[in-house]
Short mmCIF file of C-alpha atoms in Angstrom, two decimals:
data_model
loop_
_atom_site.label_atom_id
_atom_site.label_comp_id
_atom_site.label_asym_id
_atom_site.label_seq_id
_atom_site.Cartn_x
_atom_site.Cartn_y
_atom_site.Cartn_z
CA MET A 1 -0.29 25.30 -18.36
CA PRO A 2 2.16 26.47 -15.64
CA HIS A 3 5.82 25.45 -15.97
CA THR A 4 5.88 24.02 -12.42
CA THR A 5 7.18 20.45 -12.19
CA PHE A 6 4.65 17.84 -11.08
CA THR A 7 6.65 16.78 -8.04
CA GLN A 8 6.95 20.38 -6.81
CA ALA A 9 3.37 21.45 -7.67
CA SER A 10 0.64 21.89 -5.10
CA ALA A 11 -2.29 19.51 -4.88
CA ALA A 12 -4.50 22.18 -6.49
CA GLN A 13 -2.09 22.64 -9.42
CA ARG A 14 -1.90 18.91 -9.98
CA LEU A 15 -5.66 18.54 -10.08
CA ALA A 16 -6.11 21.55 -12.34
CA ALA A 17 -3.65 20.09 -14.83
CA LEU A 18 -5.75 16.96 -15.30
CA PHE A 19 -9.12 18.57 -16.13
CA SER A 20 -10.28 21.27 -18.48
CA PRO A 21 -11.87 24.12 -16.40
CA ASP A 22 -15.41 23.41 -17.64
CA SER A 23 -15.30 19.66 -16.95
CA ALA A 24 -14.34 19.51 -13.28
CA THR A 25 -16.29 19.88 -10.05
CA PRO A 26 -14.44 20.17 -6.69
CA LEU A 27 -16.07 18.07 -3.98
CA ASP A 28 -16.34 18.81 -0.29
CA SER A 29 -13.80 17.09 1.94
CA ALA A 30 -13.74 16.63 5.71
CA SER A 31 -9.98 16.05 5.67
CA THR A 32 -6.84 17.38 4.02
CA LEU A 33 -7.66 15.34 0.89
CA ARG A 34 -8.70 17.25 -2.24
CA LEU A 35 -11.38 15.65 -4.40
CA THR A 36 -12.45 16.53 -7.95
CA SER A 37 -15.08 14.88 -10.10
CA GLY A 38 -15.11 15.36 -13.84
CA VAL A 39 -14.77 13.98 -17.34
CA ILE A 40 -11.50 13.45 -19.23
CA ASP A 41 -11.75 12.61 -22.94
CA GLY A 42 -15.24 11.27 -22.38
CA HIS A 43 -14.28 9.13 -19.35
CA PRO A 44 -15.94 9.85 -15.98
CA VAL A 45 -13.18 10.33 -13.39
CA LEU A 46 -12.89 10.89 -9.65
CA ALA A 47 -9.49 12.27 -8.64
CA VAL A 48 -8.29 12.25 -5.00
CA ALA A 49 -5.15 14.13 -4.07
CA THR A 50 -3.14 14.13 -0.87
CA ASP A 51 -1.88 17.58 -0.01
CA PRO A 52 1.91 17.61 0.57
CA GLY A 53 1.54 21.10 2.03
CA ALA A 54 -0.59 19.75 4.90
CA GLU A 55 1.60 17.69 7.23
CA LYS A 56 3.47 16.22 4.29
CA GLY A 57 0.25 14.69 3.00
CA VAL A 58 -0.03 12.16 5.82
CA PHE A 59 -2.93 9.75 6.11
CA GLY A 60 -4.76 10.27 9.38
CA ILE A 61 -8.06 8.77 10.46
CA ALA A 62 -10.01 11.49 8.62
CA GLU A 63 -8.04 11.00 5.39
CA CYS A 64 -8.58 7.24 5.48
CA ALA A 65 -12.31 7.76 5.93
CA GLY A 66 -12.35 10.33 3.13
CA LEU A 67 -10.60 8.06 0.68
CA ARG A 68 -12.88 5.13 1.58
CA GLY A 69 -15.84 7.36 0.80
CA ALA A 70 -14.27 8.41 -2.50
CA ILE A 71 -13.73 4.77 -3.50
CA ARG A 72 -17.41 4.02 -2.81
CA LEU A 73 -18.52 7.09 -4.77
CA ALA A 74 -16.32 6.09 -7.73
CA ARG A 75 -17.89 2.63 -7.72
CA GLU A 76 -21.44 3.96 -7.43
CA GLU A 77 -20.96 6.46 -10.27
CA ARG A 78 -18.82 4.13 -12.37
CA ARG A 79 -15.88 6.51 -12.45
CA ALA A 80 -12.21 5.70 -12.83
CA LEU A 81 -10.36 6.48 -9.60
CA VAL A 82 -7.23 8.62 -9.89
CA LEU A 83 -4.97 8.71 -6.79
CA LEU A 84 -2.57 11.64 -6.72
CA LEU A 85 -0.27 10.52 -3.91
CA ASP A 86 2.40 12.60 -2.24
CA SER A 87 2.54 11.42 1.34
CA ALA A 88 4.90 10.67 4.22
CA GLY A 89 2.58 7.76 5.15
CA ALA A 90 0.45 7.36 8.23
CA ARG A 91 -0.04 10.07 10.86
CA LEU A 92 1.88 8.24 13.57
CA TYR A 93 0.69 10.38 16.46
CA ASP A 94 -2.87 9.18 15.79
CA GLY A 95 -1.67 6.12 17.69
CA VAL A 96 -2.71 2.57 17.06
CA ALA A 97 -6.12 3.73 15.79
CA ILE A 98 -4.48 4.75 12.49
CA GLN A 99 -3.72 1.05 11.93
CA GLY A 100 -7.41 0.25 12.16
CA ALA A 101 -8.20 3.08 9.73
CA LEU A 102 -5.58 1.86 7.25
CA ARG A 103 -6.87 -1.71 7.59
CA GLY A 104 -10.35 -0.56 6.57
CA LEU A 105 -9.00 1.58 3.74
CA MET A 106 -6.87 -1.24 2.31
CA ARG A 107 -9.84 -3.60 2.40
CA GLU A 108 -12.00 -1.04 0.57
CA LEU A 109 -9.39 -0.56 -2.14
CA LEU A 110 -8.70 -4.29 -2.53
CA ASP A 111 -12.41 -5.05 -2.88
CA ALA A 112 -12.90 -2.25 -5.42
CA GLY A 113 -9.99 -3.53 -7.53
CA LEU A 114 -11.28 -7.10 -7.44
CA ASP A 115 -14.69 -5.85 -8.54
CA GLY A 116 -13.13 -4.11 -11.55
CA LEU A 117 -12.81 -0.45 -10.47
CA PRO A 118 -10.18 1.22 -12.70
CA VAL A 119 -7.49 2.74 -10.43
CA ILE A 120 -4.34 4.63 -11.40
CA ALA A 121 -1.78 6.25 -9.08
CA LEU A 122 0.03 9.44 -10.10
CA LEU A 123 2.98 9.80 -7.75
CA GLY A 124 4.47 13.04 -6.53
CA ARG A 125 7.67 13.66 -4.58
CA ASN A 126 7.34 11.23 -1.64
CA VAL A 127 5.24 8.09 -1.29
CA PHE A 128 6.07 6.18 1.89
CA GLY A 129 4.51 3.68 4.30
CA GLY A 130 0.82 3.03 3.89
CA ALA A 131 0.68 5.48 0.97
CA SER A 132 3.13 3.25 -0.93
CA MET A 133 0.80 0.30 -0.43
CA LEU A 134 -2.15 2.31 -1.79
CA ALA A 135 -0.03 3.15 -4.83
CA LEU A 136 0.86 -0.51 -5.42
CA ALA A 137 -2.79 -1.56 -5.04
CA ALA A 138 -3.56 0.55 -8.15
CA GLU A 139 -3.34 -1.19 -11.49
CA HIS A 140 -0.97 1.44 -13.01
CA ARG A 141 1.58 3.89 -11.57
CA CYS A 142 3.26 6.96 -13.01
CA TYR A 143 6.53 8.32 -11.62
CA ALA A 144 8.91 11.19 -12.19
CA PRO A 145 12.64 10.56 -11.77
CA ALA A 146 12.53 12.55 -8.52
CA THR A 147 9.71 10.45 -7.01
CA LEU A 148 10.71 8.48 -3.92
CA LEU A 149 8.64 5.35 -3.27
CA ALA A 150 9.29 2.92 -0.41
CA MET A 151 7.63 1.06 2.44
CA SER A 152 10.08 2.83 4.77
CA GLY A 153 11.38 6.38 4.50
CA PRO A 154 15.02 7.21 3.75
CA ARG A 155 15.71 8.09 7.37
CA VAL A 156 14.67 4.65 8.56
CA LEU A 157 16.50 2.86 5.73
CA GLN A 158 19.74 4.66 6.59
CA THR A 159 19.73 3.07 10.04
CA GLY A 160 21.07 -0.07 8.34
CA GLY A 161 24.30 1.77 7.53
CA ASP A 162 23.44 2.64 3.92
CA ASP A 163 24.45 6.11 2.82
CA HIS A 164 21.86 8.64 1.65
CA ALA A 165 22.85 8.52 -2.02
CA ALA A 166 22.50 4.73 -2.14
CA VAL A 167 19.07 4.90 -0.54
CA ILE A 168 17.81 7.53 -2.97
CA ALA A 169 19.18 5.63 -5.96
CA ALA A 170 17.32 2.48 -4.83
CA ILE A 171 13.90 4.03 -4.30
CA ASN A 172 13.55 6.84 -6.84
CA GLY A 173 11.25 6.85 -9.83
CA THR A 174 14.00 5.90 -12.27
CA ALA A 175 14.77 2.74 -10.29
CA ARG A 176 11.14 1.83 -9.76
CA SER A 177 10.14 2.27 -13.41
CA ARG A 178 12.78 -0.25 -14.52
CA PHE A 179 10.48 -3.04 -13.32
CA GLY A 180 8.16 -2.27 -16.27
CA GLY A 181 4.66 -3.60 -16.55
CA ALA A 182 2.43 -1.25 -14.56
CA GLU A 183 5.35 1.09 -13.81
CA GLU A 184 5.75 4.17 -16.07
CA LEU A 185 8.41 6.85 -15.89
CA LEU A 186 7.38 10.35 -17.03
CA ASP A 187 8.95 13.73 -17.55
CA ASP A 188 8.48 15.76 -14.39
CA THR A 189 5.86 18.09 -15.87
CA LEU A 190 2.17 18.63 -15.26
CA ALA A 191 1.52 18.13 -18.97
CA ALA A 192 3.25 14.75 -19.04
CA TYR A 193 1.15 13.43 -16.17
CA ALA A 194 -2.07 14.77 -17.75
CA CYS A 195 -1.13 13.06 -21.05
CA ALA A 196 -0.30 9.76 -19.35
CA LEU A 197 -3.65 9.74 -17.58
CA ARG A 198 -5.52 10.34 -20.88
CA GLN A 199 -3.58 7.56 -22.56
CA TRP A 200 -4.29 5.10 -19.73
CA LEU A 201 -8.00 5.92 -19.77
CA GLY A 202 -8.19 5.32 -23.48
CA ALA A 203 -6.09 2.17 -23.63
CA ARG A 204 -7.03 0.35 -20.40
CA ARG A 205 -7.88 -3.35 -20.88
CA ALA A 206 -8.78 -5.10 -17.63
CA ALA A 207 -7.69 -8.69 -17.00
CA SER A 208 -9.56 -10.96 -14.62
CA PRO A 209 -8.30 -10.63 -10.99
CA ALA A 210 -7.06 -14.23 -10.92
CA GLU A 211 -5.17 -13.87 -14.19
CA ALA A 212 -3.64 -10.57 -13.14
CA LEU A 213 -2.57 -12.02 -9.80
CA PHE A 214 -0.99 -15.07 -11.47
CA ASP A 215 0.96 -12.89 -13.89
CA GLU A 216 2.08 -10.65 -11.05
CA ARG A 217 3.31 -13.63 -9.02
CA LEU A 218 5.43 -14.83 -11.95
CA MET A 219 6.91 -11.32 -12.36
CA LEU A 220 7.74 -11.07 -8.64
CA GLU A 221 9.33 -14.53 -8.68
CA ARG A 222 11.54 -13.53 -11.64
CA ARG A 223 12.58 -10.37 -9.83
CA LEU A 224 13.71 -12.32 -6.78
CA ARG A 225 15.59 -14.85 -8.89
CA ALA A 226 17.58 -11.99 -10.36
CA HIS A 227 18.33 -10.60 -6.92
CA PRO A 228 17.97 -13.52 -4.46
CA ARG A 229 16.73 -12.80 -0.95
CA THR A 230 16.78 -15.34 1.89
CA PRO A 231 13.46 -15.56 3.80
CA ALA A 232 13.83 -14.34 7.39
CA ALA A 233 10.69 -15.84 8.85
CA ALA A 234 9.94 -19.52 9.57
CA LEU A 235 6.79 -20.63 7.77
CA HIS A 236 4.90 -23.69 8.94
CA VAL A 237 1.95 -25.28 7.14
CA GLU A 238 -0.56 -27.48 8.97
CA ARG A 239 -2.58 -28.60 5.94
CA ALA A 240 -4.88 -30.92 7.89
CA ALA A 241 -5.93 -28.07 10.16
CA GLY A 242 -6.04 -25.49 7.38
CA ALA A 243 -3.44 -23.40 9.24
CA LEU A 244 -0.48 -21.38 7.98
CA SER A 245 1.89 -20.05 10.62
CA CYS A 246 4.62 -17.43 10.17
CA ARG A 247 6.90 -17.43 13.22
CA GLN A 248 10.34 -16.43 14.44
CA HIS A 249 9.59 -12.84 15.48
CA ALA A 250 11.21 -11.70 12.23
CA PHE A 251 10.99 -8.70 9.92
CA VAL A 252 9.15 -9.87 6.83
CA GLY A 253 10.87 -9.05 3.55
CA ALA A 254 10.03 -9.55 -0.12
CA ALA A 255 10.94 -13.26 -0.17
CA ASP A 256 8.86 -13.94 2.97
CA ALA A 257 5.83 -12.09 1.63
CA LEU A 258 5.96 -13.93 -1.69
CA GLN A 259 6.41 -17.34 -0.03
CA LEU A 260 3.50 -16.60 2.31
CA ALA A 261 1.31 -15.59 -0.63
CA ALA A 262 2.21 -18.77 -2.57
CA LEU A 263 1.37 -21.00 0.41
CA ALA A 264 -1.89 -19.15 1.04
CA ASN A 265 -2.81 -19.44 -2.63
CA SER A 266 -2.31 -23.24 -2.59
CA ALA A 267 -4.30 -23.85 0.61
CA ASP A 268 -7.74 -25.51 0.39
CA GLY A 269 -10.84 -24.20 2.10
CA ALA A 270 -10.85 -21.74 5.00
CA LEU A 271 -7.40 -20.57 6.09
CA ASP A 272 -6.12 -19.77 9.59
CA LEU A 273 -3.18 -17.41 9.23
CA ARG A 274 -1.11 -17.15 12.43
CA LEU A 275 1.45 -14.38 12.48
CA ASP A 276 4.17 -13.85 15.06
CA CYS A 277 6.30 -11.30 13.19
CA ILE A 278 7.61 -7.84 14.06
CA GLY A 279 6.55 -6.19 10.80
CA HIS A 280 7.98 -5.40 7.38
CA SER A 281 11.70 -5.40 6.66
CA ILE A 282 13.65 -2.17 6.70
CA ASP A 283 16.57 -3.69 4.74
CA LEU A 284 17.55 -1.67 1.67
CA ASP A 285 17.84 -4.86 -0.43
CA ASP A 286 14.15 -5.55 0.19
CA GLU A 287 13.34 -1.98 -0.79
CA ARG A 288 15.33 -2.37 -3.99
CA ALA A 289 12.93 -5.21 -4.87
CA LEU A 290 9.97 -2.86 -4.25
CA LEU A 291 8.83 -4.40 -0.96
CA SER A 292 5.46 -2.62 -0.99
CA GLN A 293 4.50 -4.58 -4.12
CA TYR A 294 5.23 -7.91 -2.42
CA LEU A 295 3.19 -6.95 0.61
CA VAL A 296 0.27 -5.80 -1.55
CA HIS A 297 0.56 -9.01 -3.59
CA LEU A 298 0.10 -10.94 -0.34
CA ALA A 299 -2.95 -8.82 0.48
CA LYS A 300 -4.47 -9.38 -3.00
CA THR A 301 -3.88 -13.13 -2.71
CA LEU A 302 -5.63 -13.34 0.64
CA ARG A 303 -8.50 -11.09 -0.39
CA LEU A 304 -9.10 -12.98 -3.63
CA ARG A 305 -9.65 -16.13 -1.50
CA VAL A 306 -12.22 -14.24 0.57
CA HIS A 307 -13.97 -13.09 -2.62
CA GLY A 308 -14.11 -16.72 -3.68
CA GLY A 309 -15.97 -17.65 -0.51
CA GLU A 310 -13.00 -19.08 1.42
CA ALA A 311 -12.55 -17.37 4.78
CA VAL A 312 -9.15 -16.13 5.93
CA HIS A 313 -8.90 -15.81 9.72
CA LEU A 314 -5.88 -13.87 10.94
CA HIS A 315 -4.53 -14.60 14.45
CA ILE A 316 -1.90 -12.14 15.71
CA GLY A 317 0.36 -13.70 18.32
CA GLY A 318 3.30 -11.28 18.37
CA ALA A 319 4.08 -7.58 18.17
CA ILE A 320 3.08 -6.84 14.57
CA SER A 321 3.33 -3.47 12.83
CA GLY A 322 3.48 -1.56 9.57
CA GLY A 323 2.97 -2.98 6.12
CA LEU A 324 2.67 -6.60 7.21
CA TYR A 325 -0.27 -5.71 9.47
CA ILE A 326 -1.98 -3.57 6.79
CA ALA A 327 -1.59 -6.32 4.15
CA SER A 328 -2.76 -9.26 6.26
CA ALA A 329 -5.42 -7.53 8.37
CA GLY A 330 -6.80 -5.52 5.47
CA ALA A 331 -7.34 -8.69 3.46
CA ALA A 332 -8.52 -11.07 6.19
CA SER A 333 -12.13 -12.01 6.88
CA SER A 334 -11.52 -11.60 10.60
CA VAL A 335 -8.68 -10.53 12.85
CA ALA A 336 -8.11 -11.89 16.34
CA ILE A 337 -5.38 -10.82 18.76
CA VAL A 338 -4.40 -13.74 20.95
CA PRO A 339 -2.42 -13.65 24.19
CA GLY A 340 1.03 -12.20 23.51
CA GLY A 341 -0.20 -10.35 20.45
CA SER A 342 -0.09 -6.60 19.93
CA VAL A 343 -0.23 -4.05 17.12
CA ARG A 344 1.97 -0.95 16.81
CA THR A 345 2.26 1.83 14.28
CA LEU A 346 5.96 0.95 13.88
CA PRO A 347 8.47 -1.34 15.56
CA GLN A 348 9.54 0.17 18.92
CA ALA A 349 13.05 0.98 17.68
CA ALA A 350 11.64 3.06 14.84
CA LEU A 351 9.16 4.83 17.12
CA GLU A 352 12.00 5.81 19.44
CA GLN A 353 14.10 7.12 16.57
CA ILE A 354 11.38 9.00 14.70
CA LEU A 355 9.00 10.14 17.48
CA HIS A 356 11.32 9.77 20.49
CA ARG A 357 8.62 7.73 22.22
CA PRO A 358 9.28 5.14 24.91
CA ALA A 359 7.36 1.90 24.95
CA ASP A 360 3.70 2.22 25.93
CA ASN A 361 2.59 -0.95 27.70
CA ALA A 362 -0.96 0.17 28.38
CA PRO A 363 -3.67 -2.05 26.81
CA ALA A 364 -4.83 -0.67 23.49
CA PRO A 365 -8.55 -0.58 22.56
CA TYR A 366 -7.95 -2.77 19.51
CA ALA A 367 -11.55 -3.80 18.88
CA ALA A 368 -12.92 -0.29 19.46
CA CYS A 369 -10.69 1.29 16.80
CA GLY A 370 -11.02 -1.49 14.22
CA VAL A 371 -7.53 -2.93 14.60
CA ALA A 372 -8.98 -6.37 15.48
CA ASP A 373 -12.40 -7.97 15.62
CA THR A 374 -11.68 -9.98 18.79
CA VAL A 375 -9.08 -9.78 21.54
CA SER A 376 -8.44 -12.88 23.64
CA LEU A 377 -7.14 -12.38 27.18
CA HIS A 378 -6.74 -16.08 27.88
CA PRO A 379 -5.23 -18.92 25.80
#
């Protein structure tokens, strides 16, 4: 086996390290994703790899469609799904349509997990944005010390005044693996990742979705008690109307996401979720808590309600973006944009810094690109 480190290896090298040559079949792909079907120690597997050599492994509309198709194929053929993720996140210049594509992809992955599909994420050098949420939707994750995993990238996190070394120390594989449970730190070798995958395939014991979600909520509560965070958003519950509102035009952090999930979990019957929030927090303290996991926990909580026959109707009444949109819209039964509501790829300040783009006030075709199911022009 080559002596290349896993985090510096190409997508092809990573895939080749997992399979013996006579047990793997490359599959056609209409995107930059690389797909391989095969058998590992007697277990049928479908591996999907982002290619860090192609636009830093970003998820565009084609990649989202390709991964959704791979999830369906894994379910049909009863294969474990292996996600080899090394990605800068969403392809931002795909515009708002990428949010609709990520919404559909998150829903596909949530449903597959709730139906018992085995999913593991093997993480490469960089796993940011929507890719970080895909990683946290898997039931197990493997890191190298050099892995960087965060809802926001280091460049965005540094806008809060944190120096580069502090940011890296907060989001690298060593820091993430300290949370234990489904987090596993590996030597940065192809052989170590291949061995970890074989061990997971042989030892996996699936818990019921409700039990797993309950245990996860307790773990996330303990983590916040150790490093307290003050919720930034104002939550309001109208129990008689079955409504849960999150207001204040705030950036939603780990404490907000967990509080929102707990309230949604305790609601009875159909739930109207009304969001007027900017998006996910870009505070380094939230990233230290592994913000992506809190957002995915919110998504799992909402989607489990839907699986149980209780509708979740999302109403967007502010300028929402990023991980909060993907979590809530991906899990909801329906999404409506009401007057004053809009969806962006990132908050405007981040768009200006990263893409040097001014505000675009033209109406977006939300329904046409799957961002919302309905758009209301009048109150």
